[in-house]
Every structure is written in C-alpha cells, then in structure tokens.
Coordinates of C-alpha atoms in Angstrom, one line a residue:
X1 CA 0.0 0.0 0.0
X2 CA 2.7 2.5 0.7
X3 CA 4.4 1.3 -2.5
X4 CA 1.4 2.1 -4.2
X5 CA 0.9 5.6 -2.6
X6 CA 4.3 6.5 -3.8
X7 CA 3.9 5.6 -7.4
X8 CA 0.5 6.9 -7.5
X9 CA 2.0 10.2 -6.1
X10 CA 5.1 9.4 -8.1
X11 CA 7.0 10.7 -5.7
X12 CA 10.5 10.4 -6.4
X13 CA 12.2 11.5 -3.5
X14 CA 10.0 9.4 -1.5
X15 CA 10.9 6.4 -3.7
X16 CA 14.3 6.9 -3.7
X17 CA 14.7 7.0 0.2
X18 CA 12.3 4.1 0.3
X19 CA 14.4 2.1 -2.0
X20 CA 17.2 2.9 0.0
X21 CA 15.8 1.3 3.0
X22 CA 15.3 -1.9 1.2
X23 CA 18.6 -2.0 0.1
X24 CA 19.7 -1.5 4.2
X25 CA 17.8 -4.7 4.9
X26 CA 18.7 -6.5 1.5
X27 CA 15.0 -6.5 0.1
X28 CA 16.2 -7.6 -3.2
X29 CA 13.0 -9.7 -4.4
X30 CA 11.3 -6.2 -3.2
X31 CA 13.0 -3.9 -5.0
X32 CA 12.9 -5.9 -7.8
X33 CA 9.0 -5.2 -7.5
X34 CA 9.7 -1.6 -6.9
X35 CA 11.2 -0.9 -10.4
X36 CA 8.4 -3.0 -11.4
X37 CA 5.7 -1.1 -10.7
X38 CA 7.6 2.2 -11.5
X39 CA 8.5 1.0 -15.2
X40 CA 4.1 0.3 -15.4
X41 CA 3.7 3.6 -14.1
X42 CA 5.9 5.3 -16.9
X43 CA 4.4 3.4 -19.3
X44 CA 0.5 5.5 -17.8
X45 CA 2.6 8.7 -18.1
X46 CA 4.4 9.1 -14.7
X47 CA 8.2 10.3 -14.9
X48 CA 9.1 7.7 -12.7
X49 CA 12.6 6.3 -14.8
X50 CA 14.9 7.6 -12.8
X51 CA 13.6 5.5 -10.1
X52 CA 13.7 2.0 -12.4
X53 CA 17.2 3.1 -13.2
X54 CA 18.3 4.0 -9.6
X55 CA 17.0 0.3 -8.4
X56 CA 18.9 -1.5 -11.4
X57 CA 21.9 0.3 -10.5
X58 CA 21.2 -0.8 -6.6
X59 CA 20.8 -4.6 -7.6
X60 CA 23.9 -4.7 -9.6
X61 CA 25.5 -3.2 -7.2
X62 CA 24.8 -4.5 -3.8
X63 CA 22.3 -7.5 -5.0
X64 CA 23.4 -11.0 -4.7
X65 CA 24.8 -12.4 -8.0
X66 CA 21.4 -13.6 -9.6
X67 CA 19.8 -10.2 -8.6
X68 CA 23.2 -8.2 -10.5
X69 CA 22.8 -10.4 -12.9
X70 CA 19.1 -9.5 -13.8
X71 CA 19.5 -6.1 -13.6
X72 CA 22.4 -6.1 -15.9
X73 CA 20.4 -8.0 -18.3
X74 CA 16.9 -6.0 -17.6
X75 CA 19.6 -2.7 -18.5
X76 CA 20.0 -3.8 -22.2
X77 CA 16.3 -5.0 -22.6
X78 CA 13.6 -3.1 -21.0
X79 CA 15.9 -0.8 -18.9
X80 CA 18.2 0.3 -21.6
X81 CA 16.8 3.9 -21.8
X82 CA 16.7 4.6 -18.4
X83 CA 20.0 3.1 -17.7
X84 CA 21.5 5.9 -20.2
X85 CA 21.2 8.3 -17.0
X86 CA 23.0 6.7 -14.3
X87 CA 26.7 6.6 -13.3
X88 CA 27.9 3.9 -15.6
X89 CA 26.8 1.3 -17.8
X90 CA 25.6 -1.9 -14.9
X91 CA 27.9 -4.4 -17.0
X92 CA 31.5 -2.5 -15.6
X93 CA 29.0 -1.8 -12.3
X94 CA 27.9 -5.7 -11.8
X95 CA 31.6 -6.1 -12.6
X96 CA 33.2 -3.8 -10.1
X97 CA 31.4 -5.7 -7.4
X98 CA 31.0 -9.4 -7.9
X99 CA 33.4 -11.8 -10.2
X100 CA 32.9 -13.8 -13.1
X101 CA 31.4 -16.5 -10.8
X102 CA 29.0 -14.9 -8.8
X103 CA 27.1 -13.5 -12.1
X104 CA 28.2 -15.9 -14.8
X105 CA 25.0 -18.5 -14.5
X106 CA 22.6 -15.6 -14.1
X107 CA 23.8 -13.3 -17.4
X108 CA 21.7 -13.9 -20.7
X109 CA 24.6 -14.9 -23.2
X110 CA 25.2 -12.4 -26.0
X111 CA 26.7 -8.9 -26.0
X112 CA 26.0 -8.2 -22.2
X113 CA 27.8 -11.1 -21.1
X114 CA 31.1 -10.8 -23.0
X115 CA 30.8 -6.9 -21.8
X116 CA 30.7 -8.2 -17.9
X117 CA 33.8 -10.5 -18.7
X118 CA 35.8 -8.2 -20.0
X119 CA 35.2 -6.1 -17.2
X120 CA 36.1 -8.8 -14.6
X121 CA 39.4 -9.2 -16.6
X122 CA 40.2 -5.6 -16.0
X123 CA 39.7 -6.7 -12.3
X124 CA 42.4 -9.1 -12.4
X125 CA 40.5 -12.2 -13.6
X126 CA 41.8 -15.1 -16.1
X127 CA 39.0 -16.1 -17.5
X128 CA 41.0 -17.7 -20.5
X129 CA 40.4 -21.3 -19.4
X130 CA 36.7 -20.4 -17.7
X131 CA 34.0 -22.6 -20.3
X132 CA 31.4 -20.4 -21.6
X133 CA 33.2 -17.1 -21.6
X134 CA 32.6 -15.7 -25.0
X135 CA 35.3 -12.7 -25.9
X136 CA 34.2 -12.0 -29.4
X137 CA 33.0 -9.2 -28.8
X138 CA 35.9 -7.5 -28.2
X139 CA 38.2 -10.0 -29.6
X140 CA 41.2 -8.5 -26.6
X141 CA 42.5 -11.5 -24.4
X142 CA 40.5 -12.7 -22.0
X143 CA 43.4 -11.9 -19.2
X144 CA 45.8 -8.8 -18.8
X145 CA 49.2 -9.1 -20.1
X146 CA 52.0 -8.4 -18.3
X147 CA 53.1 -5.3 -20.3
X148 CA 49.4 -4.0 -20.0
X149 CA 48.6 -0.6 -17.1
X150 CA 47.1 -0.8 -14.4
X151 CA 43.8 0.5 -16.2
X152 CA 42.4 3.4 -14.0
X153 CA 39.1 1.6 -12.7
X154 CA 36.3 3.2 -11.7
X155 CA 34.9 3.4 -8.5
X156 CA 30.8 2.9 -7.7
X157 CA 29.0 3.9 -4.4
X158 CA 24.9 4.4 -3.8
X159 CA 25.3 8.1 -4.1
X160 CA 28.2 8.6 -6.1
X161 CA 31.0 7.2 -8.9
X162 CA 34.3 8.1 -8.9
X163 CA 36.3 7.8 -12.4
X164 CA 40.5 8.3 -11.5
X165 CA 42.9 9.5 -14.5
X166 CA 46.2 8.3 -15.1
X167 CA 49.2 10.6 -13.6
X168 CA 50.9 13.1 -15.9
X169 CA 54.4 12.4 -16.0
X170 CA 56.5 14.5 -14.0
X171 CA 57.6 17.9 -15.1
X172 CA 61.2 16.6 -15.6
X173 CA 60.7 14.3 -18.1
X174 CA 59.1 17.1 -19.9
X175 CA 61.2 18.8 -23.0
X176 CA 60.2 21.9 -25.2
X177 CA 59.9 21.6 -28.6
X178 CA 60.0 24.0 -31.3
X179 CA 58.4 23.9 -34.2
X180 CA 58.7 25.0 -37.8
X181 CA 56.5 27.1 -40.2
X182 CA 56.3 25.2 -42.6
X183 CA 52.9 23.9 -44.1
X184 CA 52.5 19.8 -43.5
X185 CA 50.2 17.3 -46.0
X186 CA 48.9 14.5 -44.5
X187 CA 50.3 11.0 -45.6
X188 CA 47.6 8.7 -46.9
X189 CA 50.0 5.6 -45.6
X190 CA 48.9 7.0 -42.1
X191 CA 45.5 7.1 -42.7
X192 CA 44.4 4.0 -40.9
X193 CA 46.3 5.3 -37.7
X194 CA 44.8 8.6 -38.2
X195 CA 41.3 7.6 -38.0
X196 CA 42.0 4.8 -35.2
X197 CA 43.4 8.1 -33.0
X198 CA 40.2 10.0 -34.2
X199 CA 37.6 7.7 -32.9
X200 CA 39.1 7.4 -29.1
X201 CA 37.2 10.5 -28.1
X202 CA 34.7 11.3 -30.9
X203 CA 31.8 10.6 -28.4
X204 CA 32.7 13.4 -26.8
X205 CA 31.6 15.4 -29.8
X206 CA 29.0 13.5 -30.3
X207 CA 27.6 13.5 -26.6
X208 CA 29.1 16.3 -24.6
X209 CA 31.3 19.8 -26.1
X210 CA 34.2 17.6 -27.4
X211 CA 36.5 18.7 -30.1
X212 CA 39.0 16.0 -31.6
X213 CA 41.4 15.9 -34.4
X214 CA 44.0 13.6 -35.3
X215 CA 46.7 14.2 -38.2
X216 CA 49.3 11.8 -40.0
X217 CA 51.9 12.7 -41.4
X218 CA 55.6 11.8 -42.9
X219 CA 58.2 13.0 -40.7
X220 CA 58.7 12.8 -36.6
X221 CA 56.6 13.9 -34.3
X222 CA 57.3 17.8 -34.6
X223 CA 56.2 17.3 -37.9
X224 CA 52.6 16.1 -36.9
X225 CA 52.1 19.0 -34.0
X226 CA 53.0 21.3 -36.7
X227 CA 50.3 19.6 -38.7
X228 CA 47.7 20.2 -35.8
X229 CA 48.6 24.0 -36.0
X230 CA 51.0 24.5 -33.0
X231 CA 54.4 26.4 -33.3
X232 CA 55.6 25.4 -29.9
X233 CA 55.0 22.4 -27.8
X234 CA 56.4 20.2 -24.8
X235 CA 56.2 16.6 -24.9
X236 CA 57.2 13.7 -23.0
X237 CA 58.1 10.4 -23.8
X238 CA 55.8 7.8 -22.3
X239 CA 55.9 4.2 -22.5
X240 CA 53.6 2.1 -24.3
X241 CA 51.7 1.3 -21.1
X242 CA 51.4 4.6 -20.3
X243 CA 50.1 5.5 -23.6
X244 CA 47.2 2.7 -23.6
X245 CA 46.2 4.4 -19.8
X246 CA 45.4 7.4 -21.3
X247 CA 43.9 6.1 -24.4
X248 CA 42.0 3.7 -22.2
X249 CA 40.7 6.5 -19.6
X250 CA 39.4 8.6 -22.5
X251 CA 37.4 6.2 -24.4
X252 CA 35.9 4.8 -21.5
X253 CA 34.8 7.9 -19.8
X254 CA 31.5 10.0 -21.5
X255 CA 33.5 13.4 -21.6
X256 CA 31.7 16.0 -19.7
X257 CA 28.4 15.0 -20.4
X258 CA 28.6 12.4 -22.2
X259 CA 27.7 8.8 -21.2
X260 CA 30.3 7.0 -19.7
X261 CA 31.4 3.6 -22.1
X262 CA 33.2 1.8 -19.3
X263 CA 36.9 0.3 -18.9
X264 CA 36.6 -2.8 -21.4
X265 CA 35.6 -0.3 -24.5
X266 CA 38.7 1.8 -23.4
X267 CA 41.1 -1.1 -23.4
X268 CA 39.8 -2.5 -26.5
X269 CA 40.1 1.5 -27.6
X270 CA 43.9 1.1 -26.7
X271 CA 44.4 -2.2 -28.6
X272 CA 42.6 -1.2 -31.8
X273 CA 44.7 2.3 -32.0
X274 CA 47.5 0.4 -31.2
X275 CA 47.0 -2.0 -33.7
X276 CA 45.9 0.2 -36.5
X277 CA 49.2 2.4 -35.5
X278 CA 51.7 -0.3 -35.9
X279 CA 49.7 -1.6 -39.2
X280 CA 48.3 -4.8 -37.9
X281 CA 44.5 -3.8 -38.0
X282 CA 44.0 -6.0 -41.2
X283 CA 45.4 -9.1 -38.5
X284 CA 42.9 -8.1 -36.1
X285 CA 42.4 -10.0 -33.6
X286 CA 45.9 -10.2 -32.4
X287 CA 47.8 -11.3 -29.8
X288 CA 49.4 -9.8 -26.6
X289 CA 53.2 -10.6 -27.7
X290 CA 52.3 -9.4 -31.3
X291 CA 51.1 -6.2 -30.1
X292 CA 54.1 -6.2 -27.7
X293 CA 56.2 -6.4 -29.9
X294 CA 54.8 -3.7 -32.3
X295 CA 53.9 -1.7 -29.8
X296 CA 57.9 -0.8 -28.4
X297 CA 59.2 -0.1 -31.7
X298 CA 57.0 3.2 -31.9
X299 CA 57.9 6.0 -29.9
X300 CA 54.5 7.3 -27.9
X301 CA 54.5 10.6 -26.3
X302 CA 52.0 13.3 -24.6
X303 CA 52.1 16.7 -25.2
X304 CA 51.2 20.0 -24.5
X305 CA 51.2 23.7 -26.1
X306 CA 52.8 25.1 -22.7
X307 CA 49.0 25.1 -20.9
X308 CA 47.8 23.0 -18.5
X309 CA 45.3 21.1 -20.0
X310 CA 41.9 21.6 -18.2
X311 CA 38.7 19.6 -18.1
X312 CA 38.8 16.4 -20.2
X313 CA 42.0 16.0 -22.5
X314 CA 44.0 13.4 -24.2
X315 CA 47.1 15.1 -25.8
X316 CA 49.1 12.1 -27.7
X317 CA 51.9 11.8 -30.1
X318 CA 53.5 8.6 -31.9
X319 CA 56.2 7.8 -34.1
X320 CA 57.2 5.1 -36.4
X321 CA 60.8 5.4 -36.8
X322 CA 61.0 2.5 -39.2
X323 CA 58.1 3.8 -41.6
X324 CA 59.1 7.8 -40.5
X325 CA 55.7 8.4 -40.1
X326 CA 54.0 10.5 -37.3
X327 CA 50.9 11.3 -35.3
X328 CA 49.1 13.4 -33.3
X329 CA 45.8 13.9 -31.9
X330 CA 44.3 16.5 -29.7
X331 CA 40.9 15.5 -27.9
X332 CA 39.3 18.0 -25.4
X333 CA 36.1 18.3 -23.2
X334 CA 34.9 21.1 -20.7
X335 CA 31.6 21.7 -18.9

C-alpha cells in the first residue's frame, strides 16, 4: 500500500529514500517489485525512470549475483533507456562488485555477457580457461598481459561514482619543442592510424562539447604538431603502457556530459589504435606478444602547447621510426 501511494503520487524523493531502505535490509525480491511497478507507471505517463534506473543500479550493485545479474540484463532489454542516466553502464557496475562467478550462471549470453567479462578481466580475472566465456565481442585476451597498465578503474558507491585518470608524467621528463612554419600534408599511408586516433574520443563530440582531431603525417613527431597548428610544444616520452592508460581512460569515460562507455571499450580502444598504428589492424584480432612487440618499436609521447590542459584532454603523439611516419591527436572536453 505505501508502494502504491508512492507511485500513485510518483514521488521520487520518496521512492528513492524508500528504496534505500530496502537496500539497508537487503529487500532484493522487493526492489525488484519496486522498479516493477515504477517502469508500469511510466508506461501510464508518470516520470518515474529515474527510479527503475536507480534500483537497477542498486541490484547490480549491492544485489546477490542472480539479482546483478538481472538487472544487468533488464539494462540492455527493457531498462536500456533509463539506464543511459546513471553513473555507468551496470555491466562494468555488476563487474566492479561481484566476479565472473558470482554473475556468470545468471547473465543472458550475447553482448551483455562478453561486456561483464571483460570487465572482470580488468579486475584481475583469467578467464581464458573459464568454459562459456565468450570474448568475441571485443576480440582483446580474455586476461591482462604483463606489459598492460594498471587500467584506471572506476569506483561505484549508492550516491556517487568516482572515475581516476592516469598521472601526468612529471615535469622533468618534460622537454620543449620548437616547431617550424612550414605547411605539413597529410600522408595517406597514415590514414588508418589517423582515423584509429580520431575515434578514441569522438563521443565526446557527439555527446558532450568535445573537439578531436587527429593528423598523420611523414616526418617525426614535430612534424605532426605542426600539422595540428601548433608552433611550440612540450612533450614527454611515455611508455607504451602509459600510452594505452590514457587512451584507455578517454574512451571509456562519457566526456563531460557524455555517457560514460566503461573500462573494457577503453582497453579495446587502446588495442585497436595500437593495432591500426603499428599496421596490424588488417590481422585483427591479435595477440598480446604481437602487439608487444609492435607496440615498443614506436615512440608514444603526450604533449602540450605550454598550458595546463583543463577539463577532459587526451594530448598524444606517436612515431614510427621504421616507416618515418608520425601522429598526433588532440581531444578535449569542458563543462
């Protein structure tokens, strides 16, 4: 009865602190009816959806393993519009909070599934050996290789998320870098690259106040900021690692206002650049030591034009020595 009051009313602040006391004395088969009754109320015309997307979240949160588990899979059927409005999507939130195990049985196989295992891989799982576990979707290893970051995770509470960047490198591994006049063409044999770069962050565009652009060019990597229109920079040489945590963070967070992709899209983000970068896109999949080995005969860098980058930036430079080709891209967000 005081369900129904509420949803009559549809009273969301109400709802909310009444869904939070069922979560306190782990009411999951009653939650479960909560977001039932609020997703029929939407359907007669109440705005109730934030409250169907705030229980989902709860469940795959807090919930037992079969309760996560349905909520995930409720989030890409029925939920899936509501679910655009919370924190982050429920398979890296399911993921953050139970293993492969606990949710595994429960998960409808397809899409969601392989999402939620790539998710528990970023958590430190080897779920190479595990039966059922279907990859495909990304088509990265189902385990972390040795060379890989620590991947900044993010973090999910009732009331909040938490999403950490990776650390700048330190001011002394910083070097100025002057740069030429001179006009720069593009090289169509850096194309693929090019494009790979350009998609990391283009949902920020799409979603939030994003602006990316991505060059390739012959030459080093002066060459390619030159191309982008700068006439001084610093840069710093970064590892390989380094570079996929930065490529990772930004293609897994939603910008500013856009919605958040999670930490398996950004590390595939970081293998596909890669890939296309070192010319191994058309052997796609590939495997850890292949990209390894690609990956630490290019020369990866992030930049700056002498600014502290603010709000939501990638600044990132690579070089193929071999091919003496070059790129750069330049991918910012602000509220």
């Amino acid at each position: 009865d005081a369900l129904r009051e509420l949803v009559d009313r549809a009273d969301l602040d109400e709802l909310t602190r009444f869904v939070d006391r069922l979560t306190e004395h782990d009411e999951w088969d009653d939650l479960v009816d909560v977001r039932n009754d609020c997703r029929a109320a939407a359907a007669r015309g109440k705005q109730l959806w934030p409250v169907t997307a705030y229980v989902n979240y709860v469940l795959a949160l807090r919930g037992p393993g079969r309760y996560a588990a349905a909520a995930i899979n409720d989030a890409a059927g029925p939920g899936a519009a509501a679910a655009r409005f919370g924190f982050g999507p429920l398979t890296e939130v399911g993921a953050s909070a139970h293993s492969w195990t606990d949710l595994a049985s429960h998960l409808a196989a397809g899409p969601t599934a392989s999402l939620v295992a790539h998710e528990c891989v970023l958590r430190g799982e080897d779920l190479t050996q595990v039966d059922g576990v279907d990859g495909s979707l990304l088509d990265v290893p189902l385990v972390l290789a040795d060379w890989e970051p620590d991947y900044e995770l993010a973090t999910y509470k009732l009331d909040k998320a938490e999403f950490p960047s990776p650390e700048m490198p330190e001011r002394v591994r910083w070097s100025e870098l002057e740069l030429s006049d001179d006009e720069v063409d593009e090289d169509d044999d850096a194309l693929e690259g090019r494009q790979a770069l350009d998609e990391i962050a283009a949902h920020w565009n799409t979603e939030s106040n994003g602006r990316t652009e991505a060059v390739g060019v012959s030459g080093d990597i002066a060459v390619a900021l030159r191309a982008l229109g700068l006439t001084y920079a610093r840069v710093a040489i970064v590892s390989p690692s380094e570079a996929f945590a930065h490529i990772s963070w930004a293609a897994a967070s939603g910008g500013a206002h856009g919605r958040r992709r999670g930490a398996a899209n950004g590390r595939f983000a970081a293998w596909w650049t890669a890939a296309a970068l070192v010319d191994l896109g058309d052997d796609w999949p590939v495997t850890a030591n292949e990209l390894e080995v690609a990956v630490n005969e290019m020369q990866w860098f992030l930049w700056d034009d002498g600014n502290e980058p603010i709000g939501w930036s990638l600044h990132l430079g690579v070089e193929d020595p071999r091919a003496e080709l070059a790129w750069a891209l330049v991918a910012s967000d602000a509220d």
